[in-house]
CSV table of C-alpha atoms and ligand atoms in Angstrom, one decimal:
chain,number,residue,atom,x,y,z
A,523,MET,CA,-22.4,2.6,11.3
A,524,SER,CA,-25.4,1.3,10.7
A,525,GLU,CA,-24.5,2.0,6.7
A,526,ARG,CA,-25.6,-0.1,3.8
A,527,ALA,CA,-22.3,-1.8,2.4
A,528,MET,CA,-21.7,-0.3,-1.1
A,529,PRO,CA,-22.0,-3.2,-3.9
A,530,LEU,CA,-18.2,-4.2,-5.4
A,531,TRP,CA,-17.5,-4.0,-9.0
A,532,GLU,CA,-14.7,-5.5,-10.8
A,533,VAL,CA,-13.0,-3.5,-12.9
A,534,PHE,CA,-11.4,-4.4,-16.6
A,535,ILE,CA,-9.3,-2.2,-19.0
A,536,ARG,CA,-8.5,-2.2,-22.5
A,537,SER,CA,-4.6,-0.6,-22.3
A,538,ARG,CA,-5.1,-0.5,-26.1
A,539,ASN,CA,-6.8,-1.9,-29.2
A,540,GLY,CA,-5.7,-5.0,-30.2
A,541,LEU,CA,-5.7,-6.3,-26.6
A,542,ALA,CA,-8.4,-7.6,-24.3
A,543,HIS,CA,-9.4,-5.9,-21.4
A,544,LYS,CA,-7.6,-6.8,-18.5
A,545,HIS,CA,-9.1,-7.2,-14.9
A,546,VAL,CA,-7.3,-4.8,-12.7
A,547,GLY,CA,-9.1,-4.4,-9.2
A,548,SER,CA,-12.6,-3.5,-7.6
A,549,VAL,CA,-14.1,-0.7,-6.8
A,550,HIS,CA,-17.5,0.0,-4.5
A,551,ALA,CA,-20.1,2.4,-5.8
A,552,ALA,CA,-23.8,2.4,-5.6
A,553,ASP,CA,-24.6,2.2,-8.9
A,554,ALA,CA,-23.3,1.3,-12.6
A,555,ALA,CA,-22.7,4.8,-13.7
A,556,MET,CA,-20.7,5.8,-10.3
A,557,ALA,CA,-18.6,2.6,-10.5
A,558,LEU,CA,-17.6,3.9,-14.3
A,559,GLN,CA,-16.6,7.1,-12.6
A,560,ALA,CA,-14.8,5.8,-9.9
A,561,ALA,CA,-13.0,3.1,-11.7
A,562,ARG,CA,-12.0,6.1,-13.6
A,563,ASP,CA,-10.6,8.1,-10.8
A,564,VAL,CA,-8.9,5.0,-8.9
A,565,TYR,CA,-7.3,3.1,-12.2
A,566,THR,CA,-6.6,5.2,-14.9
A,567,ARG,CA,-4.9,8.5,-13.9
A,568,ARG,CA,-1.9,8.2,-15.8
A,569,GLY,CA,-3.5,6.8,-19.2
A,570,GLU,CA,-3.5,3.3,-18.8
A,571,GLY,CA,-6.6,2.6,-21.1
A,572,LEU,CA,-9.3,3.6,-23.6
A,573,SER,CA,-11.8,1.3,-22.8
A,574,LEU,CA,-13.5,0.2,-19.1
A,575,TRP,CA,-15.8,-2.0,-18.0
A,576,VAL,CA,-17.4,-2.7,-14.8
A,577,VAL,CA,-18.9,-5.9,-13.9
A,578,PRO,CA,-20.8,-6.8,-10.2
A,579,SER,CA,-18.4,-8.9,-8.4
A,580,SER,CA,-21.3,-11.2,-7.0
A,581,ALA,CA,-22.1,-11.6,-11.3
A,582,ILE,CA,-19.7,-13.3,-11.7
A,583,THR,CA,-19.0,-17.2,-11.2
A,584,ALA,CA,-16.3,-18.9,-10.3
A,585,SER,CA,-13.9,-22.0,-10.2
A,586,ASP,CA,-13.0,-23.7,-6.9
A,587,PRO,CA,-9.3,-23.2,-6.1
A,588,ALA,CA,-9.8,-26.5,-4.1
A,589,GLU,CA,-10.8,-28.1,-7.4
A,590,LYS,CA,-8.4,-27.0,-9.7
A,591,ASP,CA,-7.0,-30.3,-10.3
A,592,MET,CA,-10.6,-31.7,-11.2
A,593,MET,CA,-10.6,-29.2,-13.1
A,594,PHE,CA,-7.8,-28.6,-14.9
A,595,GLU,CA,-5.6,-32.0,-14.2
A,596,PRO,CA,-7.4,-34.0,-17.3
A,597,THR,CA,-5.5,-31.6,-19.8
A,598,GLY,CA,-2.3,-32.3,-18.8
A,599,SER,CA,-2.2,-36.0,-20.1
A,600,LYS,CA,-3.6,-35.3,-23.2
A,601,ILE,CA,-0.1,-34.0,-25.1
A,602,TYR,CA,-1.1,-35.0,-28.1
A,603,ARG,CA,-3.1,-31.5,-28.4
A,604,HIS,CA,0.6,-30.1,-28.9
A,605,PRO,CA,2.4,-29.1,-32.1
A,606,THR,CA,5.6,-31.0,-30.3
A,607,PHE,CA,3.8,-34.3,-30.1
A,608,TYR,CA,3.9,-34.9,-34.1
A,609,LYS,CA,7.5,-35.9,-35.4
A,610,VAL,CA,7.6,-34.1,-39.2
A,611,PRO,CA,10.8,-35.4,-40.8
A,612,ASP,CA,13.5,-32.2,-41.1
A,613,ASP,CA,13.6,-31.9,-44.4
A,614,VAL,CA,10.0,-31.5,-44.7
A,615,GLY,CA,10.6,-27.4,-43.5
A,616,ASN,CA,8.7,-25.7,-40.9
A,617,MET,CA,5.4,-26.6,-40.4
B,732,MET,CA,5.1,0.1,5.6
B,733,TYR,CA,3.3,2.3,6.4
B,734,THR,CA,2.5,-1.1,8.6
B,735,GLN,CA,5.7,-0.1,10.6
B,736,GLY,CA,5.6,-4.7,11.1
B,737,LEU,CA,3.4,-3.5,13.8
B,738,LEU,CA,1.2,-6.3,13.6
B,739,HIS,CA,-0.1,-6.3,17.2
B,740,ALA,CA,-1.5,-10.1,17.3
B,741,LYS,CA,-3.8,-9.1,20.3
B,742,ASP,CA,-6.3,-11.2,19.4
B,743,ASP,CA,-7.0,-14.8,19.6
B,744,ASP,CA,-3.8,-16.5,18.1
B,745,ARG,CA,-5.8,-20.0,19.2
B,746,ALA,CA,-8.2,-20.7,16.7
B,747,ALA,CA,-9.2,-24.3,15.9
B,748,PRO,CA,-5.8,-26.4,15.3
B,749,GLU,CA,-5.3,-26.7,12.1
B,750,PRO,CA,-3.7,-30.5,10.2
B,751,ALA,CA,-0.2,-30.4,10.5
B,752,ASP,CA,-0.3,-31.7,6.7
B,753,ARG,CA,-2.2,-28.7,5.4
B,754,LEU,CA,0.7,-26.4,7.4
B,755,ALA,CA,3.0,-28.1,5.4
B,756,ARG,CA,1.6,-27.9,2.1
B,757,PHE,CA,0.9,-24.5,2.6
B,758,GLN,CA,4.5,-23.6,3.8
B,759,ALA,CA,6.0,-25.8,1.0
B,760,ARG,CA,3.5,-23.3,-1.7
B,761,ILE,CA,5.2,-20.7,-0.1
B,762,ASP,CA,9.2,-21.9,-0.1
B,763,ALA,CA,8.3,-22.7,-4.2
B,764,GLU,CA,7.1,-19.4,-4.5
B,765,GLU,CA,3.8,-20.3,-5.6
B,766,LYS,CA,1.5,-16.8,-4.8
B,767,ILE,CA,-1.4,-17.5,-2.6
B,768,GLU,CA,-4.7,-16.4,-4.0
B,769,PRO,CA,-8.1,-15.0,-2.0
B,770,ASN,CA,-9.9,-18.6,-2.2
B,771,ASP,CA,-7.2,-20.6,-1.3
B,772,TRP,CA,-6.9,-22.5,2.0
B,773,MET,CA,-4.3,-20.5,4.3
B,774,PRO,CA,-3.8,-20.4,8.2
B,775,GLU,CA,-6.0,-18.5,10.2
B,776,ALA,CA,-2.8,-16.8,11.5
B,777,TYR,CA,-1.6,-16.0,7.8
B,778,ARG,CA,-5.2,-14.8,7.0
B,779,ARG,CA,-4.8,-12.3,10.2
B,780,THR,CA,-1.4,-10.7,9.8
B,781,LEU,CA,-2.6,-10.0,5.8
B,782,VAL,CA,-5.5,-8.2,7.0
B,783,ARG,CA,-3.6,-6.1,9.7
B,784,MET,CA,-0.9,-5.3,7.8
B,785,ILE,CA,-2.8,-4.3,4.6
B,786,SER,CA,-5.1,-2.2,6.5
B,787,GLN,CA,-2.4,-0.6,8.4
B,788,HIS,CA,-1.2,0.4,5.3
B,789,ALA,CA,-4.7,1.3,4.1
B,790,HIS,CA,-5.2,3.6,6.8
B,791,SER,CA,-1.8,5.4,6.4
B,792,GLU,CA,-2.4,5.7,2.6
B,793,ILE,CA,-5.2,7.5,3.9
B,794,VAL,CA,-4.5,9.4,6.8
B,795,GLY,CA,-1.6,10.1,5.1
B,796,MET,CA,-3.7,12.5,2.8
B,797,LEU,CA,-4.1,15.0,5.7
B,798,PRO,CA,-0.4,16.6,6.6
B,799,GLU,CA,0.0,17.2,3.0
B,800,GLY,CA,-3.5,18.5,2.3
B,801,ASN,CA,-3.1,20.5,4.6
B,802,TRP,CA,-0.7,23.1,2.1
B,803,LEU,CA,-2.6,22.4,-1.1
B,804,THR,CA,-4.0,26.1,-0.9
B,805,ARG,CA,-0.7,27.8,0.1
B,806,ALA,CA,1.0,26.0,-2.9
B,807,PRO,CA,3.9,28.5,-4.1
B,808,SER,CA,3.1,28.2,-7.4
B,809,LEU,CA,0.7,26.1,-10.2
B,810,ARG,CA,2.8,24.1,-10.7
B,811,ARG,CA,3.5,22.9,-7.5
B,812,LYS,CA,-0.4,22.8,-6.6
B,813,ALA,CA,-0.6,20.5,-9.7
B,814,ALA,CA,2.0,18.2,-8.8
B,815,LEU,CA,0.7,18.0,-5.0
B,816,LEU,CA,-3.0,17.7,-6.0
B,817,ALA,CA,-1.5,14.6,-8.4
B,818,LYS,CA,0.0,13.2,-5.6
B,819,VAL,CA,-1.9,13.3,-2.7
B,820,GLN,CA,-4.9,12.1,-4.9
B,821,ASP,CA,-2.5,8.9,-5.6
B,822,GLU,CA,-2.5,8.5,-2.0
B,823,GLY,CA,-6.2,8.0,-1.4
B,824,GLY,CA,-6.1,5.5,-4.9
B,825,HIS,CA,-2.6,3.3,-3.2
B,826,GLY,CA,-5.5,3.3,-0.2
B,827,LEU,CA,-8.7,2.2,-2.1
B,828,TYR,CA,-6.3,0.0,-4.0
B,829,LEU,CA,-4.9,-1.6,-0.7
B,830,TYR,CA,-8.6,-1.4,1.3
B,831,ALA,CA,-9.7,-3.9,-1.9
B,832,ALA,CA,-6.9,-6.1,-1.5
B,833,ALA,CA,-7.8,-6.2,2.5
B,834,GLU,CA,-11.4,-7.1,1.7
B,835,THR,CA,-10.2,-10.3,-0.6
B,836,LEU,CA,-9.6,-11.9,2.9
B,837,GLY,CA,-12.8,-12.0,4.3
B,838,VAL,CA,-13.5,-8.0,5.6
B,839,SER,CA,-15.2,-4.8,4.3
B,840,ARG,CA,-13.9,-1.5,4.2
B,841,GLU,CA,-16.6,0.0,5.9
B,842,GLU,CA,-15.3,-2.4,8.7
B,843,LEU,CA,-11.9,-1.5,8.4
B,844,MET,CA,-13.1,2.1,8.4
B,845,GLU,CA,-14.9,1.9,11.2
B,846,GLN,CA,-12.2,0.5,13.0
B,847,LEU,CA,-9.8,3.4,12.3
B,848,LEU,CA,-12.2,5.9,13.5
B,849,LEU,CA,-12.7,4.1,16.5
B,850,GLY,CA,-9.3,4.5,17.0
B,851,LYS,CA,-8.5,0.4,17.4
B,852,ALA,CA,-6.4,0.2,14.2
B,853,LYS,CA,-3.2,1.5,13.5
B,854,TYR,CA,-1.2,3.8,11.1
B,855,SER,CA,1.6,4.7,10.8
B,856,SER,CA,3.1,7.0,13.3
B,857,ILE,CA,4.9,9.8,10.8
B,858,PHE,CA,1.4,11.4,9.7
B,859,ASN,CA,1.0,12.2,13.5
B,860,TYR,CA,3.5,14.8,12.8
B,861,PRO,CA,2.6,18.3,11.7
B,862,THR,CA,3.6,20.4,8.3
B,863,LEU,CA,4.7,23.8,9.8
B,864,SER,CA,6.2,24.9,6.4
B,865,TRP,CA,6.5,24.2,3.1
B,866,ALA,CA,9.4,22.5,3.5
B,867,ASP,CA,7.9,19.8,4.6
B,868,ILE,CA,6.0,19.1,2.4
B,869,GLY,CA,9.5,18.6,0.3
B,870,ALA,CA,10.8,16.5,3.1
B,871,ILE,CA,7.8,14.1,3.5
B,872,GLY,CA,8.1,13.2,-0.6
B,873,TRP,CA,12.2,13.0,-0.4
B,874,LEU,CA,11.9,11.3,3.1
B,875,VAL,CA,8.5,9.9,3.9
B,876,ASP,CA,7.6,8.6,0.3
B,877,GLY,CA,11.8,7.4,-0.1
B,878,ALA,CA,10.9,5.6,3.0
B,879,ALA,CA,7.6,3.8,1.9
B,880,ILE,CA,9.3,2.9,-1.6
B,881,MET,CA,12.1,1.4,-0.1
B,882,ASN,CA,9.7,-0.7,2.6
B,883,GLN,CA,7.0,-1.5,-1.0
B,884,ILE,CA,9.6,-2.7,-3.3
B,885,PRO,CA,10.0,-6.1,-1.7
B,886,LEU,CA,6.3,-6.5,-0.9
B,887,CYS,CA,6.0,-6.1,-4.6
B,888,ARG,CA,6.9,-10.2,-4.4
B,889,CYS,CA,5.1,-10.7,-1.0
B,890,SER,CA,3.3,-14.0,-1.1
B,891,TYR,CA,-0.1,-12.9,-1.1
B,892,GLY,CA,-1.0,-12.4,-4.8
B,893,PRO,CA,-3.9,-9.3,-4.2
B,894,TYR,CA,-1.6,-7.6,-2.2
B,895,ALA,CA,1.6,-7.9,-4.1
B,896,ARG,CA,-0.2,-6.8,-7.4
B,897,ALA,CA,-1.9,-3.9,-5.2
B,898,MET,CA,1.8,-3.1,-4.3
B,899,ILE,CA,3.2,-3.2,-8.1
B,900,ARG,CA,0.7,-0.5,-9.1
B,901,ILE,CA,1.9,1.6,-5.8
B,902,CYS,CA,5.2,1.0,-6.5
B,903,LYS,CA,4.8,2.7,-10.0
B,904,GLU,CA,2.9,5.7,-8.8
B,905,GLU,CA,5.2,6.6,-6.4
B,906,SER,CA,8.7,7.3,-7.5
B,907,PHE,CA,7.0,10.8,-8.6
B,908,HIS,CA,6.3,11.5,-5.2
B,909,GLN,CA,10.1,10.7,-4.1
B,910,ARG,CA,11.0,13.1,-6.9
B,911,GLN,CA,8.7,16.0,-6.8
B,912,GLY,CA,9.8,16.3,-3.0
B,913,PHE,CA,13.6,16.0,-3.3
B,914,GLU,CA,13.2,18.5,-6.4
B,915,ILE,CA,11.5,20.4,-3.7
B,916,MET,CA,14.2,20.2,-1.2
B,917,LEU,CA,16.3,21.1,-3.6
B,918,THR,CA,15.1,24.4,-5.1
B,919,LEU,CA,15.0,26.1,-1.3
B,920,ALA,CA,18.1,24.5,-0.4
B,921,ARG,CA,20.0,26.6,-3.7
B,922,GLY,CA,17.6,29.4,-2.8
B,923,THR,CA,18.2,31.9,-0.3
B,924,SER,CA,19.5,31.5,2.9
B,925,GLU,CA,15.6,31.6,4.8
B,926,GLN,CA,15.2,29.2,2.1
B,927,LYS,CA,17.6,26.8,3.0
B,928,ALA,CA,17.0,27.6,6.8
B,929,MET,CA,13.4,26.0,6.1
B,930,ALA,CA,14.8,23.0,4.4
B,931,GLN,CA,17.0,22.2,7.6
B,932,ASP,CA,14.4,22.9,9.8
B,933,ALA,CA,11.9,20.4,7.6
B,934,LEU,CA,15.1,17.5,7.6
B,935,ASP,CA,15.8,18.4,11.5
B,936,ARG,CA,12.5,17.5,12.2
B,937,TRP,CA,11.5,14.3,10.1
B,938,TRP,CA,14.5,12.4,9.7
B,939,TRP,CA,13.7,10.8,13.1
B,940,PRO,CA,10.5,10.1,12.5
B,941,SER,CA,11.4,8.8,8.9
B,942,LEU,CA,13.3,6.3,10.7
B,943,MET,CA,11.1,5.3,13.0
B,944,MET,CA,8.9,4.1,9.7
B,945,PHE,CA,10.5,1.1,9.7
B,946,GLY,CA,9.3,0.0,12.7
B,947,PRO,CA,11.0,-1.3,16.0
B,948,SER,CA,14.0,-2.5,15.7
B,949,ASP,CA,14.5,-6.6,15.3
B,950,THR,CA,15.6,-7.1,19.0
B,951,GLN,CA,11.6,-6.2,19.4
B,952,SER,CA,9.6,-6.9,16.7
B,953,GLN,CA,7.7,-9.9,17.9
B,954,HIS,CA,5.9,-10.7,14.5
B,955,SER,CA,8.9,-10.6,12.1
B,956,ASP,CA,9.5,-13.9,11.9
B,957,ALA,CA,6.2,-15.6,11.3
B,958,SER,CA,6.3,-12.5,8.3
B,959,LEU,CA,9.6,-13.4,6.8
B,960,ARG,CA,8.3,-17.3,7.1
B,961,TRP,CA,5.2,-16.1,4.8
B,962,LYS,CA,7.1,-14.4,2.9
B,963,ILE,CA,4.7,-12.1,3.6
B,964,LYS,CA,8.0,-9.7,4.4
B,965,ARG,CA,11.3,-10.0,2.6
B,966,PHE,CA,13.6,-8.3,4.9
B,967,SER,CA,13.7,-7.1,8.6
B,968,ASN,CA,12.9,-3.5,9.7
B,969,ASP,CA,16.4,-3.1,10.5
B,970,GLU,CA,17.7,-4.1,7.1
B,971,LEU,CA,15.5,-2.3,5.9
B,972,ARG,CA,16.3,0.9,7.7
B,973,GLN,CA,19.6,0.9,7.2
B,974,LYS,CA,19.1,0.7,3.6
B,975,PHE,CA,16.9,3.8,3.6
B,976,VAL,CA,19.7,5.7,5.6
B,977,ASP,CA,22.1,4.5,3.1
B,978,ALA,CA,20.6,5.8,-0.4
B,979,THR,CA,18.6,9.1,1.7
B,980,VAL,CA,22.3,10.4,3.3
B,981,PRO,CA,24.4,10.8,0.0
B,982,GLN,CA,21.4,12.7,-1.1
B,983,GLY,CA,20.9,15.1,2.1
B,984,ARG,CA,24.8,15.8,1.3
B,985,PHE,CA,24.2,16.6,-2.1
B,986,LEU,CA,21.7,18.8,-0.9
B,987,GLY,CA,24.1,20.4,1.3
B,988,LEU,CA,21.9,20.0,4.3
B,989,ALA,CA,22.9,18.8,7.9
B,990,PHE,CA,21.3,15.3,9.4
B,991,PRO,CA,20.3,15.7,13.1
B,992,ASP,CA,22.6,13.1,14.3
B,993,ALA,CA,25.9,13.8,15.4
B,994,ASP,CA,26.5,9.7,15.6
B,995,LEU,CA,26.5,9.9,11.7
B,996,ARG,CA,29.3,8.8,10.4
B,997,TYR,CA,30.1,5.7,6.8
B,998,ASP,CA,31.5,3.2,7.9
B,999,GLU,CA,34.1,2.2,5.4
B,1000,ALA,CA,34.4,-1.8,5.9
B,1001,ALA,CA,31.2,-2.2,6.0
B,1002,GLY,CA,29.9,0.3,3.4
B,1003,HIS,CA,27.0,1.9,5.7
B,1004,TRP,CA,26.4,4.8,6.6
B,1005,ARG,CA,26.1,4.3,10.8
B,1006,PHE,CA,23.2,6.3,12.8
B,1007,GLY,CA,23.0,7.4,16.6
B,1008,ALA,CA,19.7,5.5,18.2
B,1009,ILE,CA,16.9,5.9,18.2
B,1010,ASP,CA,13.9,7.4,20.9
B,1011,TRP,CA,11.8,4.7,20.8
B,1012,ALA,CA,9.6,6.3,24.0
B,1013,GLU,CA,8.7,9.2,21.1
B,1014,PHE,CA,7.9,6.3,18.8
B,1015,ARG,CA,5.7,4.1,21.4
B,1016,ALA,CA,4.4,7.6,22.2
B,1017,VAL,CA,3.1,8.9,18.8
B,1018,LEU,CA,1.6,5.1,18.7
B,1019,ALA,CA,0.2,4.9,21.7
B,1020,GLY,CA,-2.0,8.1,20.2
B,1021,ASN,CA,0.2,10.7,22.2
B,1022,GLY,CA,2.3,12.6,19.1
B,1023,PRO,CA,1.6,16.1,18.1
B,1024,CYS,CA,-1.4,15.2,15.9
B,1025,ASN,CA,-3.2,12.4,16.7
B,1026,ARG,CA,-6.3,13.5,17.7
B,1027,GLN,CA,-6.6,16.2,14.8
B,1028,ARG,CA,-6.0,13.6,12.4
B,1029,LEU,CA,-8.2,11.5,13.3
B,1030,ALA,CA,-10.9,14.1,14.2
B,1031,GLN,CA,-10.3,15.3,10.1
B,1032,ARG,CA,-11.0,11.6,9.3
B,1033,SER,CA,-13.9,11.2,11.5
B,1034,ALA,CA,-15.3,14.9,9.6
B,1035,ALA,CA,-14.8,13.9,6.5
B,1036,ASP,CA,-16.6,10.8,6.9
B,1037,GLU,CA,-19.4,12.0,8.6
B,1038,ARG,CA,-20.0,15.0,5.9
B,1039,GLY,CA,-20.1,12.5,3.0
B,1040,ARG,CA,-22.4,10.7,4.9
B,1041,TRP,CA,-25.3,12.1,2.8
B,1042,VAL,CA,-23.6,11.6,-0.3
B,1043,ARG,CA,-23.6,8.3,0.3
B,1044,ALA,CA,-26.6,8.1,1.4
B,1045,ALA,CA,-27.7,9.8,-1.7
B,1046,ALA,CA,-26.4,7.6,-4.4
B,1047,THR,CA,-27.9,4.7,-2.5
B,1048,ALA,CA,-31.2,5.9,-2.5
B,1049,HIS,CA,-31.2,6.9,-6.8
B,1050,ALA,CA,-30.0,3.7,-7.1
B,1051,GLU,CA,-32.2,2.1,-5.4
B,1052,LYS,CA,-35.4,4.2,-7.2
B,1053,ARG,CA,-33.6,3.2,-10.5
B,1054,ARG,CA,-33.8,0.1,-10.3
B,1055,ALA,CA,-37.1,-0.3,-8.8
B,1056,ARG,CA,-38.2,2.2,-11.8
B,1057,ALA,CA,-37.0,-0.4,-14.3
B,1058,ALA,CA,-38.4,-3.5,-12.7
B,1059,GLU,CA,-41.8,-1.6,-13.2
C,1943,FE2,FE1,1.3,6.1,-1.0
C,1944,FE2,FE1,3.9,8.3,-2.2
């Protein structure tokens, strides 16, 4: 079994216009055109989408989950970024 | 389910000791119903259990295409043929979702496939039984997919994110499988006396193997405890088997068919259908490779792999040539 491993691609589907493409899974394929074909067969057998993206998995740079505190914690204390931080008198109505 | 709760932990479980505080933090995340994602820290035994379970499941989907594929060219009508073709294609898709989920744990699909073809990997015992008549296609959809659904619904809440997400997709697709099988059984059961006899014969042959799909009894299964604690599984083998029997017996009675179990009776007080003893010797024999079709299944799978080799080689060569040209 000295076959070369097929490259891995991540698959994204736009389920309908107006929505963003969403990650649905991955496929193995030799090139982009075949990855698109495989993604169509594997992930859209029941009208799941209108548009497909395939991206080489190796092209994705991901944050390290072990560093999630360092990455995301700082926003936790910035409550003034949320509308509820500000008091507006009821008389003013909806704002 | 197709995993059957076998998960043979034959390989070395004595890896480097893992720090108790990390293990405790991991268990706390599980207890808080947090999902574990691919790059998160996880105990080695958790990772290995999942690789075994997901790959057994993936292999089962792929090998499971064979008994049904056997009837594709002989389906009794175009409607039945189109439905069966769609179902078999779904099972191929299920296998691929699951191999992809397993790959997030650091094994490659090629390695897993190699283990299957070398006979080192397990797949569900049910697919080692032959499909002798068209009624078997009905019985498989109704019983085998029915049992699979029973097992897979709780797996949608599995603590490992990629497996849970694959299961959600799979469960959405399974329900048509069971319904098309039941419809076949119903049509036969309401047909001529020969057709009804075919349906009965299929139920006679598939009932017990379907119950075995849930794996060894809880008193025998060595892996249930850890899998339940890690919330990989949510119910034990026996609990799922009982749920399946309770759901299925009324359906079989609706069909007007008899279950091949003289001890089957309704336990009014408990609200459960009680069934007779399962022949675990048969189960073990099939798992050990001595079911009616074990050798044939692996031979078919190997032949498919072999015949596809030139296609994969050609695709890779073509991709390389285009890359080289683009670089010029
Ligand atoms: Fe399936
Ligand atoms: Fe299925």
